[in-house]
PDB file of N, CA and C in Angstrom:
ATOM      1  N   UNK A   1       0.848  -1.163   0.000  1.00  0.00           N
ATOM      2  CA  UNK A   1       0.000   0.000   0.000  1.00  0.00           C
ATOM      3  C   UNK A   1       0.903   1.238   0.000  1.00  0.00           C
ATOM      4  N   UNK A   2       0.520   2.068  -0.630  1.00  0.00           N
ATOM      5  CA  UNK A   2       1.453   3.467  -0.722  1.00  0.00           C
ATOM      6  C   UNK A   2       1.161   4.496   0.228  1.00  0.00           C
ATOM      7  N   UNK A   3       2.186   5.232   0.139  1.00  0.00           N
ATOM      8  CA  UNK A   3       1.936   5.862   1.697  1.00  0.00           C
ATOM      9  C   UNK A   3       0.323   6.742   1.382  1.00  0.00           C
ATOM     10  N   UNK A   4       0.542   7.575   0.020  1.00  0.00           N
ATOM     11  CA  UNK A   4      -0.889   7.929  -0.203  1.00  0.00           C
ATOM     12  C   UNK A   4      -2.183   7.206   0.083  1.00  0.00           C
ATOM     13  N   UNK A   5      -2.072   5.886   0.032  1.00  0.00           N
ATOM     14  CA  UNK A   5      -3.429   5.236   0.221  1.00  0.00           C
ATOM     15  C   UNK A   5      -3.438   5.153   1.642  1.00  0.00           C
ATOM     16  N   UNK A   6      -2.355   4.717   2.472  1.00  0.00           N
ATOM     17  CA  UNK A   6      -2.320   4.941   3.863  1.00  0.00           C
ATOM     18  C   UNK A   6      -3.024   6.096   4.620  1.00  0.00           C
ATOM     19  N   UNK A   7      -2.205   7.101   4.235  1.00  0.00           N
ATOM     20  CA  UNK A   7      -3.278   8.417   4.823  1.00  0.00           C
ATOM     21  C   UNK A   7      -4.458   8.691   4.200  1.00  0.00           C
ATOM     22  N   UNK A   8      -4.931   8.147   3.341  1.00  0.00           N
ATOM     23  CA  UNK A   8      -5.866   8.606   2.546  1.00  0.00           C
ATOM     24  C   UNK A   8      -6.617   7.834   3.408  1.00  0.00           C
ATOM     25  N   UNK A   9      -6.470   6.058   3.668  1.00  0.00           N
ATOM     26  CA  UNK A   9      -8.279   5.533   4.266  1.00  0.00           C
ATOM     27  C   UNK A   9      -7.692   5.752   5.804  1.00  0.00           C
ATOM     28  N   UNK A  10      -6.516   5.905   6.420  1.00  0.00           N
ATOM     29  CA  UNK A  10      -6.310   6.049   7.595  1.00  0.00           C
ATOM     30  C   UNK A  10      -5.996   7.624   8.109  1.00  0.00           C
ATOM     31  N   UNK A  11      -7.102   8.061   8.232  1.00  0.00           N
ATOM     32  CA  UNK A  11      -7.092   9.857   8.456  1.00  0.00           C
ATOM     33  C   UNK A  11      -7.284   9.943  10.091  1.00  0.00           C
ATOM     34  N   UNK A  12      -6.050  10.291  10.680  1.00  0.00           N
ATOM     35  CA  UNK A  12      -6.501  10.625  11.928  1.00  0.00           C
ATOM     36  C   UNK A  12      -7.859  11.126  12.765  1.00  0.00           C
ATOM     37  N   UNK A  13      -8.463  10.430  13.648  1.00  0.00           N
ATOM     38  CA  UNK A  13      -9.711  10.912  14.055  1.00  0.00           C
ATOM     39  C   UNK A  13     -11.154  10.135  13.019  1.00  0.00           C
ATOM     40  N   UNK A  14     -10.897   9.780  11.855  1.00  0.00           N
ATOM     41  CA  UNK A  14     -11.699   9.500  11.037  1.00  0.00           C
ATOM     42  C   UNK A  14     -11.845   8.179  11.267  1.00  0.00           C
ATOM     43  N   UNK A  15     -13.801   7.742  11.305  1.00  0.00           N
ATOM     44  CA  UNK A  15     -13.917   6.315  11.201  1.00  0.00           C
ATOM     45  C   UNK A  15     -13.200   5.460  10.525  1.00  0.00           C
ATOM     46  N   UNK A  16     -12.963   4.276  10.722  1.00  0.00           N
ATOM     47  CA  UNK A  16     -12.650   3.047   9.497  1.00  0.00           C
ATOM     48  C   UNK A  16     -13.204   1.768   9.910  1.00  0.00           C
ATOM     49  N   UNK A  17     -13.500   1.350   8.806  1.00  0.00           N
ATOM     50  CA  UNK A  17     -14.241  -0.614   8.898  1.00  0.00           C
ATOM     51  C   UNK A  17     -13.877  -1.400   8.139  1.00  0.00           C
ATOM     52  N   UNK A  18     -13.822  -2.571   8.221  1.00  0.00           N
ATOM     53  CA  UNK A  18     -12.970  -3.315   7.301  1.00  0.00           C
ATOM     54  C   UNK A  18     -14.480  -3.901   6.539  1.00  0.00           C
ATOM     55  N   UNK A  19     -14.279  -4.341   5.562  1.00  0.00           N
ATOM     56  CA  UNK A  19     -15.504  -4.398   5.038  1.00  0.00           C
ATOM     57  C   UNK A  19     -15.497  -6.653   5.311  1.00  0.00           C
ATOM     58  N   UNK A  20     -14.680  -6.689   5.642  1.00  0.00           N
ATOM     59  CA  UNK A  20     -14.694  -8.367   5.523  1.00  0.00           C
ATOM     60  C   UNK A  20     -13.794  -8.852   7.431  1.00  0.00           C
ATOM     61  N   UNK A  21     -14.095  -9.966   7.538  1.00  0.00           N
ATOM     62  CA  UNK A  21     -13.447 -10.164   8.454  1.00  0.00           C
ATOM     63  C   UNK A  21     -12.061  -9.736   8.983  1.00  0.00           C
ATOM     64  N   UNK A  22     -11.595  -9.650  10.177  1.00  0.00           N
ATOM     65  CA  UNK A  22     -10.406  -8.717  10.342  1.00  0.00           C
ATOM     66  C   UNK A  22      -9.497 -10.239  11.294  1.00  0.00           C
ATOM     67  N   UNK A  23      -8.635 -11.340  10.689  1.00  0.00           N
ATOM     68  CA  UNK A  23      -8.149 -12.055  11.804  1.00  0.00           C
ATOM     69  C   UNK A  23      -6.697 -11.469  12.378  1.00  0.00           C
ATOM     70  N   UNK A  24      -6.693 -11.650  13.724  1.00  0.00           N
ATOM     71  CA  UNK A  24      -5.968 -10.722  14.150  1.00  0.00           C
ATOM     72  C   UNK A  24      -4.931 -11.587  15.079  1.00  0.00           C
ATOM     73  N   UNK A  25      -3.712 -11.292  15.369  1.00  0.00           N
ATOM     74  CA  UNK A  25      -2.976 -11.552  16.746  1.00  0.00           C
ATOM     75  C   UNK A  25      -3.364 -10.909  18.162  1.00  0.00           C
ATOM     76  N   UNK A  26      -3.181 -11.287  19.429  1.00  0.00           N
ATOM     77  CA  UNK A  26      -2.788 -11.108  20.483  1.00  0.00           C
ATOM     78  C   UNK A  26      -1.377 -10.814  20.903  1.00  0.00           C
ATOM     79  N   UNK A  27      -0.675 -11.315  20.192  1.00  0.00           N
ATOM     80  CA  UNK A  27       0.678 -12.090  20.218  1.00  0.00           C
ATOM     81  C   UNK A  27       1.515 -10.775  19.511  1.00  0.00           C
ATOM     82  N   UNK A  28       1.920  -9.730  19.830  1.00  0.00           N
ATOM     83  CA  UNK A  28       2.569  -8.894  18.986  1.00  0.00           C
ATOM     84  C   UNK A  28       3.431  -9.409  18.289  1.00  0.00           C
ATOM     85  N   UNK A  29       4.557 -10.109  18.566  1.00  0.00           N
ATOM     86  CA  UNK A  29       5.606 -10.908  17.691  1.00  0.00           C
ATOM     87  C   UNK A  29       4.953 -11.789  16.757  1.00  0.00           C
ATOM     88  N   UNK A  30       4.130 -12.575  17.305  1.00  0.00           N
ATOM     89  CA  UNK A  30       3.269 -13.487  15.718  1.00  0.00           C
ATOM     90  C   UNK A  30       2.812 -12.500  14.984  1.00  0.00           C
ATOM     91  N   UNK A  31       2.124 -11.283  15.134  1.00  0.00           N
ATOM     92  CA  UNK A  31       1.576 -10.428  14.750  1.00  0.00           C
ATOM     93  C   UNK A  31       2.610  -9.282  13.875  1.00  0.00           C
ATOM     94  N   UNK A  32       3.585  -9.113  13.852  1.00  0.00           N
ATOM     95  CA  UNK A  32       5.002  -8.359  13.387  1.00  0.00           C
ATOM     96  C   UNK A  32       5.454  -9.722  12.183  1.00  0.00           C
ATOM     97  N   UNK A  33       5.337 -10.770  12.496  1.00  0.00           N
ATOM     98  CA  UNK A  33       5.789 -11.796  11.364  1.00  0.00           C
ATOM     99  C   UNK A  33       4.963 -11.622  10.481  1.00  0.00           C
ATOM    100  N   UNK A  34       3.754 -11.745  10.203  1.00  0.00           N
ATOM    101  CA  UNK A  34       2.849 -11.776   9.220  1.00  0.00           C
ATOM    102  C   UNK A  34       2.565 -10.819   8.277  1.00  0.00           C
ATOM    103  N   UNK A  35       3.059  -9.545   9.272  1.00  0.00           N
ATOM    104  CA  UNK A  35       2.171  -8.478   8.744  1.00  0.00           C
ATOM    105  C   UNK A  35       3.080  -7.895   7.338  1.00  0.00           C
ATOM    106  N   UNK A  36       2.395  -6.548   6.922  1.00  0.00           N
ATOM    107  CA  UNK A  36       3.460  -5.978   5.619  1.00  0.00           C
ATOM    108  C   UNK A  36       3.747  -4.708   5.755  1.00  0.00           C
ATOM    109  N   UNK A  37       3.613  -3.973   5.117  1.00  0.00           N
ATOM    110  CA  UNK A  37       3.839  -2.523   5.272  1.00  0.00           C
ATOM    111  C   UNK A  37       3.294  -1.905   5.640  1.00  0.00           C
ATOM    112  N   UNK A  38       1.821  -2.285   6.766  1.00  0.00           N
ATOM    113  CA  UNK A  38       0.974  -1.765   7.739  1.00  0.00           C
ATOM    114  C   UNK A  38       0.623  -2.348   8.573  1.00  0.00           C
ATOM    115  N   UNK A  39       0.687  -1.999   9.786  1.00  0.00           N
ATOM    116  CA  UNK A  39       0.134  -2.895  10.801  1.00  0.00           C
ATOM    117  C   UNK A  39      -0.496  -2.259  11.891  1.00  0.00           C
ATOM    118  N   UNK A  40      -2.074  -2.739  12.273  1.00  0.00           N
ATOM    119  CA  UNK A  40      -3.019  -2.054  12.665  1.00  0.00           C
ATOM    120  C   UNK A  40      -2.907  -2.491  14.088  1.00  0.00           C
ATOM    121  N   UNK A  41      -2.859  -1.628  15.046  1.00  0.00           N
ATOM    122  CA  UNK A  41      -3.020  -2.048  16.442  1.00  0.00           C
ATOM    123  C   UNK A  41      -4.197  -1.361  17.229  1.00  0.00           C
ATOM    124  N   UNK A  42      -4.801  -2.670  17.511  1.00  0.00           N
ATOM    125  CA  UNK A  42      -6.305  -2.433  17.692  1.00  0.00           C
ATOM    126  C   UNK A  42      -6.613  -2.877  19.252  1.00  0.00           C
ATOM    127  N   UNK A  43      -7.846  -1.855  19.870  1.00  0.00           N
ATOM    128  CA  UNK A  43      -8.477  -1.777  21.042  1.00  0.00           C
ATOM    129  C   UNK A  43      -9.653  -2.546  20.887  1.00  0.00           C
ATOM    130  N   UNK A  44     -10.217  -3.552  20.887  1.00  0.00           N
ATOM    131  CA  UNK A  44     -11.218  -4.077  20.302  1.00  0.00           C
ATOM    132  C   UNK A  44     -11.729  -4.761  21.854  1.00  0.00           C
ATOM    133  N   UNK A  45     -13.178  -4.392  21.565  1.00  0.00           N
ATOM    134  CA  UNK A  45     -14.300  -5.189  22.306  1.00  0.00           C
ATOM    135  C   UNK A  45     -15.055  -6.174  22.228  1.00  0.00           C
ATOM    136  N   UNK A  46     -14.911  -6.382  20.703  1.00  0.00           N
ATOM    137  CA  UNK A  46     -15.806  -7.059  20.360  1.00  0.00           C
ATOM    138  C   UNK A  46     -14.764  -8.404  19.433  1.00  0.00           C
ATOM    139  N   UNK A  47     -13.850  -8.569  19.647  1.00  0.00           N
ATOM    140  CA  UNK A  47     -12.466  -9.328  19.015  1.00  0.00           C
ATOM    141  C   UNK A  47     -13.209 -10.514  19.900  1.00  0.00           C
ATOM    142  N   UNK A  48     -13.077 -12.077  18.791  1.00  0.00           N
ATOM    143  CA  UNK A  48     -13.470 -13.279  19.720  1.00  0.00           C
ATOM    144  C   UNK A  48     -12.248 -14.423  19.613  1.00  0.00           C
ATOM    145  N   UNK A  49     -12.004 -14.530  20.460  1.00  0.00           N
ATOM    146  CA  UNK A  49     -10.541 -15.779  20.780  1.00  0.00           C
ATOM    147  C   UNK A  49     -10.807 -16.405  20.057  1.00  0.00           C
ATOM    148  N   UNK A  50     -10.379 -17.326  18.981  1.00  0.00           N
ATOM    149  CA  UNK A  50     -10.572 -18.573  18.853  1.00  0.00           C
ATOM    150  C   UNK A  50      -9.511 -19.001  19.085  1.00  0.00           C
ATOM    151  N   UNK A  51      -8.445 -18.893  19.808  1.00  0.00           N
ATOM    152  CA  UNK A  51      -7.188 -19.983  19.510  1.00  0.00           C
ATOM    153  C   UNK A  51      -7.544 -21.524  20.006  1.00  0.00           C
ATOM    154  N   UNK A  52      -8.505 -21.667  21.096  1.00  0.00           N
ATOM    155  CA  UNK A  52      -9.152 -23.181  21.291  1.00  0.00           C
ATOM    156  C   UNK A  52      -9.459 -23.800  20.073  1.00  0.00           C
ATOM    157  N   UNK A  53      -9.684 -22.810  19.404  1.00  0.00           N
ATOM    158  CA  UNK A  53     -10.536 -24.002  17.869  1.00  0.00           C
ATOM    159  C   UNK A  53      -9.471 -24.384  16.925  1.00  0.00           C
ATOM    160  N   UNK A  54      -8.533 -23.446  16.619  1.00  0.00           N
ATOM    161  CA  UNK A  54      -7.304 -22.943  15.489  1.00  0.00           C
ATOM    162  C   UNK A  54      -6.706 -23.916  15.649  1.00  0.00           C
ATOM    163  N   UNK A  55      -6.124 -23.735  13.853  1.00  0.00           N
ATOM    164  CA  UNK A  55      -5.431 -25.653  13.938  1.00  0.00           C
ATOM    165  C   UNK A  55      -3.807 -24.874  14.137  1.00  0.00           C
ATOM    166  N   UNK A  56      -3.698 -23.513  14.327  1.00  0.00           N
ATOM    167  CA  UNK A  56      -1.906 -23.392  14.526  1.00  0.00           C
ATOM    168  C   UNK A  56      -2.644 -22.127  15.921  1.00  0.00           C
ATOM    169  N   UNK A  57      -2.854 -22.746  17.236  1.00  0.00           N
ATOM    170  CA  UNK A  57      -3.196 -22.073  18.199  1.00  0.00           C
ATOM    171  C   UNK A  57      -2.040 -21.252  18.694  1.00  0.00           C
ATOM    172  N   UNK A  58      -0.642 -21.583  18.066  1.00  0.00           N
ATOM    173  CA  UNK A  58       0.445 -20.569  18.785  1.00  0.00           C
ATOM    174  C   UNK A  58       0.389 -18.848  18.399  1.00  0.00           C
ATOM    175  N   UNK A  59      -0.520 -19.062  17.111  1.00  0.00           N
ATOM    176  CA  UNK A  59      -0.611 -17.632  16.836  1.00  0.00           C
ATOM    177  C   UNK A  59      -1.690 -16.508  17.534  1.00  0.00           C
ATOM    178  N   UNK A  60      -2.381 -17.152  18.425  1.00  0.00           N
ATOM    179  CA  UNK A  60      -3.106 -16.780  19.404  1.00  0.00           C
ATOM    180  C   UNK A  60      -4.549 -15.652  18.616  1.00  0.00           C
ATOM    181  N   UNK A  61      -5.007 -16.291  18.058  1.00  0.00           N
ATOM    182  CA  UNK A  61      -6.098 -15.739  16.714  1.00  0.00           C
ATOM    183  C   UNK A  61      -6.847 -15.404  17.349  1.00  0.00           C
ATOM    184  N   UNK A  62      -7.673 -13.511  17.114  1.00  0.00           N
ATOM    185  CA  UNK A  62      -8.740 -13.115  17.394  1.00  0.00           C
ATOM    186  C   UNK A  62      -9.428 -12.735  16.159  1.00  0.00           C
ATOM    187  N   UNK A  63     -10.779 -13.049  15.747  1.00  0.00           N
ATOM    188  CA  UNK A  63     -11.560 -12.603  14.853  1.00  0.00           C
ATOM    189  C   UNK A  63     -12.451 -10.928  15.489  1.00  0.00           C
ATOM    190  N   UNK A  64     -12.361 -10.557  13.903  1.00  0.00           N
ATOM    191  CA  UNK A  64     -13.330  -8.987  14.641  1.00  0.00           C
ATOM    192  C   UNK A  64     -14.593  -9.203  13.527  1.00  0.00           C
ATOM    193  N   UNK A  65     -15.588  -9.014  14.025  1.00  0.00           N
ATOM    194  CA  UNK A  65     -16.643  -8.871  12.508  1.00  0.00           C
ATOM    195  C   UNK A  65     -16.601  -8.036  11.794  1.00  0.00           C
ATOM    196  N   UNK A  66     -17.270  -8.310  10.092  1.00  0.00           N
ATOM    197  CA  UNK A  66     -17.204  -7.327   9.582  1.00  0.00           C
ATOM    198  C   UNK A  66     -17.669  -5.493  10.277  1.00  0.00           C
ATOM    199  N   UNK A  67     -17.316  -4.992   8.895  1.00  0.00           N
ATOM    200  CA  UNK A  67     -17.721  -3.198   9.520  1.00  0.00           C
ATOM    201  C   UNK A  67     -18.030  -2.761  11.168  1.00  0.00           C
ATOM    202  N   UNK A  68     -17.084  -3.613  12.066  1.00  0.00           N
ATOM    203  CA  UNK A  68     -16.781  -2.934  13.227  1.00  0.00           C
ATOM    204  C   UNK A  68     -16.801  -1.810  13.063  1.00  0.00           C
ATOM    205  N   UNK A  69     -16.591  -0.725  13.544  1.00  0.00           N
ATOM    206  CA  UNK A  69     -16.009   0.488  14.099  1.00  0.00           C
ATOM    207  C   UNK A  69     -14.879   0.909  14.536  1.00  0.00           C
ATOM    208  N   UNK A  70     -14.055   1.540  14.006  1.00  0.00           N
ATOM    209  CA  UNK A  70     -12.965   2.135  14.769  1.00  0.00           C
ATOM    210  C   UNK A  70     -12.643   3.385  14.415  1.00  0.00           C
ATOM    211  N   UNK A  71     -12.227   3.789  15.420  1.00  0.00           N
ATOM    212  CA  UNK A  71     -11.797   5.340  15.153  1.00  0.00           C
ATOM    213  C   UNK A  71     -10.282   5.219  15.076  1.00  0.00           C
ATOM    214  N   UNK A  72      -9.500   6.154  13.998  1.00  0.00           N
ATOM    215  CA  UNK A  72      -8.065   5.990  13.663  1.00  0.00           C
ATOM    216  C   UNK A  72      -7.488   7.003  15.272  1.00  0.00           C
ATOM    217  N   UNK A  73      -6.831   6.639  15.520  1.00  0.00           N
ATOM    218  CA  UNK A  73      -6.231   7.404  17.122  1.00  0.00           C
ATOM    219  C   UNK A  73      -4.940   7.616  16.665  1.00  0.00           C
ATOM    220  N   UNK A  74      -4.064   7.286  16.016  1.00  0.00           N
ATOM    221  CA  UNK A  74      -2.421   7.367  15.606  1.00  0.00           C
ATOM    222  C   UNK A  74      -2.030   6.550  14.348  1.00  0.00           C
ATOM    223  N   UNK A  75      -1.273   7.201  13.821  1.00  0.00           N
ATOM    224  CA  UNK A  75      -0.861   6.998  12.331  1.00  0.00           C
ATOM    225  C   UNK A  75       0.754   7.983  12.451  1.00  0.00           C
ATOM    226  N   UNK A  76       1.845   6.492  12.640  1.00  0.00           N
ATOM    227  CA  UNK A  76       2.996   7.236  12.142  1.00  0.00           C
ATOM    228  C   UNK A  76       3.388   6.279  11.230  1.00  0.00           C
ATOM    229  N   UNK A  77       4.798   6.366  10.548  1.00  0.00           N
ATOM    230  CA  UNK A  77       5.957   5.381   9.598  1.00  0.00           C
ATOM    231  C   UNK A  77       6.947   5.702  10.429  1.00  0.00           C
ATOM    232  N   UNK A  78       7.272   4.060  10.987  1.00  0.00           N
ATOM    233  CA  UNK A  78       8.676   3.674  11.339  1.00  0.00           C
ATOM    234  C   UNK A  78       9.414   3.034   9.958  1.00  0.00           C
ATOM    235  N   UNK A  79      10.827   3.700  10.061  1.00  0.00           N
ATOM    236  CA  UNK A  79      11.029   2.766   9.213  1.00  0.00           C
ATOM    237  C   UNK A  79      10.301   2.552   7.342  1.00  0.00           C
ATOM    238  N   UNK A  80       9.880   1.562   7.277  1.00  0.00           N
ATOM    239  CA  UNK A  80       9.143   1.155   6.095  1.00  0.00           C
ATOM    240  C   UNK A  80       8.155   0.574   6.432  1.00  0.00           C
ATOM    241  N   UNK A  81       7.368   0.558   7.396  1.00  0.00           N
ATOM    242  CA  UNK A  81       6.147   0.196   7.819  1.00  0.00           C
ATOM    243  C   UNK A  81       5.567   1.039   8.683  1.00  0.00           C
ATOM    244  N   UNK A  82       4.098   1.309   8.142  1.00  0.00           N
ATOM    245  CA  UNK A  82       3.035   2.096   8.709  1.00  0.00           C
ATOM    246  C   UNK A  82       2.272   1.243   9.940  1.00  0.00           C
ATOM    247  N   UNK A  83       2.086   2.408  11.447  1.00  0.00           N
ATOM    248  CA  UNK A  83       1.680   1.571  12.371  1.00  0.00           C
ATOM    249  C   UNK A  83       0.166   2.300  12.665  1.00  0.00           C
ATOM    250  N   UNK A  84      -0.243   1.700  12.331  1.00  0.00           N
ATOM    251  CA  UNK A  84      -2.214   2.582  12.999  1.00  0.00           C
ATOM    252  C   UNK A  84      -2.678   1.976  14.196  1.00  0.00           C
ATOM    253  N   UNK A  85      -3.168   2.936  14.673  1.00  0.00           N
ATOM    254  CA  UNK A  85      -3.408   3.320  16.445  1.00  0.00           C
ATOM    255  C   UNK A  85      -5.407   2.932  16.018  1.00  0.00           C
ATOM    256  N   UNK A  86      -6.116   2.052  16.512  1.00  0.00           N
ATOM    257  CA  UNK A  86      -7.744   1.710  15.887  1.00  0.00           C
ATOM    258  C   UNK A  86      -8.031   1.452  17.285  1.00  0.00           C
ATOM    259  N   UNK A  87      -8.826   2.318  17.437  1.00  0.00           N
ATOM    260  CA  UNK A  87      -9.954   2.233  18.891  1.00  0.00           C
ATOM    261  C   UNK A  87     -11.209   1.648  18.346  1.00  0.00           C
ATOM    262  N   UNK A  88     -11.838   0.711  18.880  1.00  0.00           N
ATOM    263  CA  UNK A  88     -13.413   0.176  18.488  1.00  0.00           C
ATOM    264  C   UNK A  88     -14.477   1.477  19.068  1.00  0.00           C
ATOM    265  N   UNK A  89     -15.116   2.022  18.200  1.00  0.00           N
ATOM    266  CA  UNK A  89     -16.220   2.625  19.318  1.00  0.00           C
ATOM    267  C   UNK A  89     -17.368   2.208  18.928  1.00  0.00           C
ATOM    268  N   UNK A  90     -18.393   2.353  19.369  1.00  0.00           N
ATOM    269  CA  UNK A  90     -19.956   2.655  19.465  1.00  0.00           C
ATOM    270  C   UNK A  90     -20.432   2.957  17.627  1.00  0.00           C
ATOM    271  N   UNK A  91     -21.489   1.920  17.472  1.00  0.00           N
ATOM    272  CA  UNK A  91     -21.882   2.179  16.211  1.00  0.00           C
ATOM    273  C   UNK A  91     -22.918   3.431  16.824  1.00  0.00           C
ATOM    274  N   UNK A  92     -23.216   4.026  15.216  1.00  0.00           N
ATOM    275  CA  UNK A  92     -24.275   5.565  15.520  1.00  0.00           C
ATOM    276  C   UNK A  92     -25.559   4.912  15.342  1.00  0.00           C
ATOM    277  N   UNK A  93     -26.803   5.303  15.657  1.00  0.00           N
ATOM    278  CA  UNK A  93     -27.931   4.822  15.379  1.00  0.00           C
ATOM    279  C   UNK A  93     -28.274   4.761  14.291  1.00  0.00           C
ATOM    280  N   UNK A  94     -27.305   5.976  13.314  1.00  0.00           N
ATOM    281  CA  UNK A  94     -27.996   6.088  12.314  1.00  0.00           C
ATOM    282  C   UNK A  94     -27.338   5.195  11.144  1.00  0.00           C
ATOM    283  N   UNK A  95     -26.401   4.194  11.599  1.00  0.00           N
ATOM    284  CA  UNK A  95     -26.087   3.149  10.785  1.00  0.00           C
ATOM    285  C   UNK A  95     -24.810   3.699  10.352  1.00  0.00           C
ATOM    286  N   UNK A  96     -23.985   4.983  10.431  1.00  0.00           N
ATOM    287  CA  UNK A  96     -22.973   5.338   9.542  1.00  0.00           C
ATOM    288  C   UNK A  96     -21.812   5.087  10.575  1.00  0.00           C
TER     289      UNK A  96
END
């Protein structure tokens, strides 16, 4: 992803949702192996363990559902990789 597309869907303060499932680490180091030139570090409430079920449980797997909520909280570049700061909040009533 280019840094333009980076700031572009990751705008400080501005909602974001993933439109498809989000599987995630616990495990920052499993989570630093996988990842690429962005890596989202997330406050999530609604994240569900499965590592009981997972056929490689060392990676300590949380699922998020689709179009969660998050609000972008921090966006810097270390290096050659982009790190985003994603707080879960409160959907609006009015669906947006």
């Amino acid at each position: 992803m280019s840094d333009e597309e980076v700031m572009k869907r990751f705008n400080s303060g501005r909602p974001y949702r993933d439109e498809a499932f989000m599987s995630t680490s616990t495990d920052s180091v499993i989570a630093n192996s996988l990842t690429s030139s962005v890596t989202l570090h997330l406050q999530s409430t609604s994240a569900v363990n499965v590592s009981p079920f997972a056929m490689n449980a060392y990676e300590k797997e949380a699922i998020i559902p689709p179009q969660t909520p998050f609000e972008v909280v921090g966006l810097k570049k270390m290096h050659s990789t982009w790190h985003v700061d994603l707080k879960e909040v409160q959907d609006n009533a009015d669906g947006s």
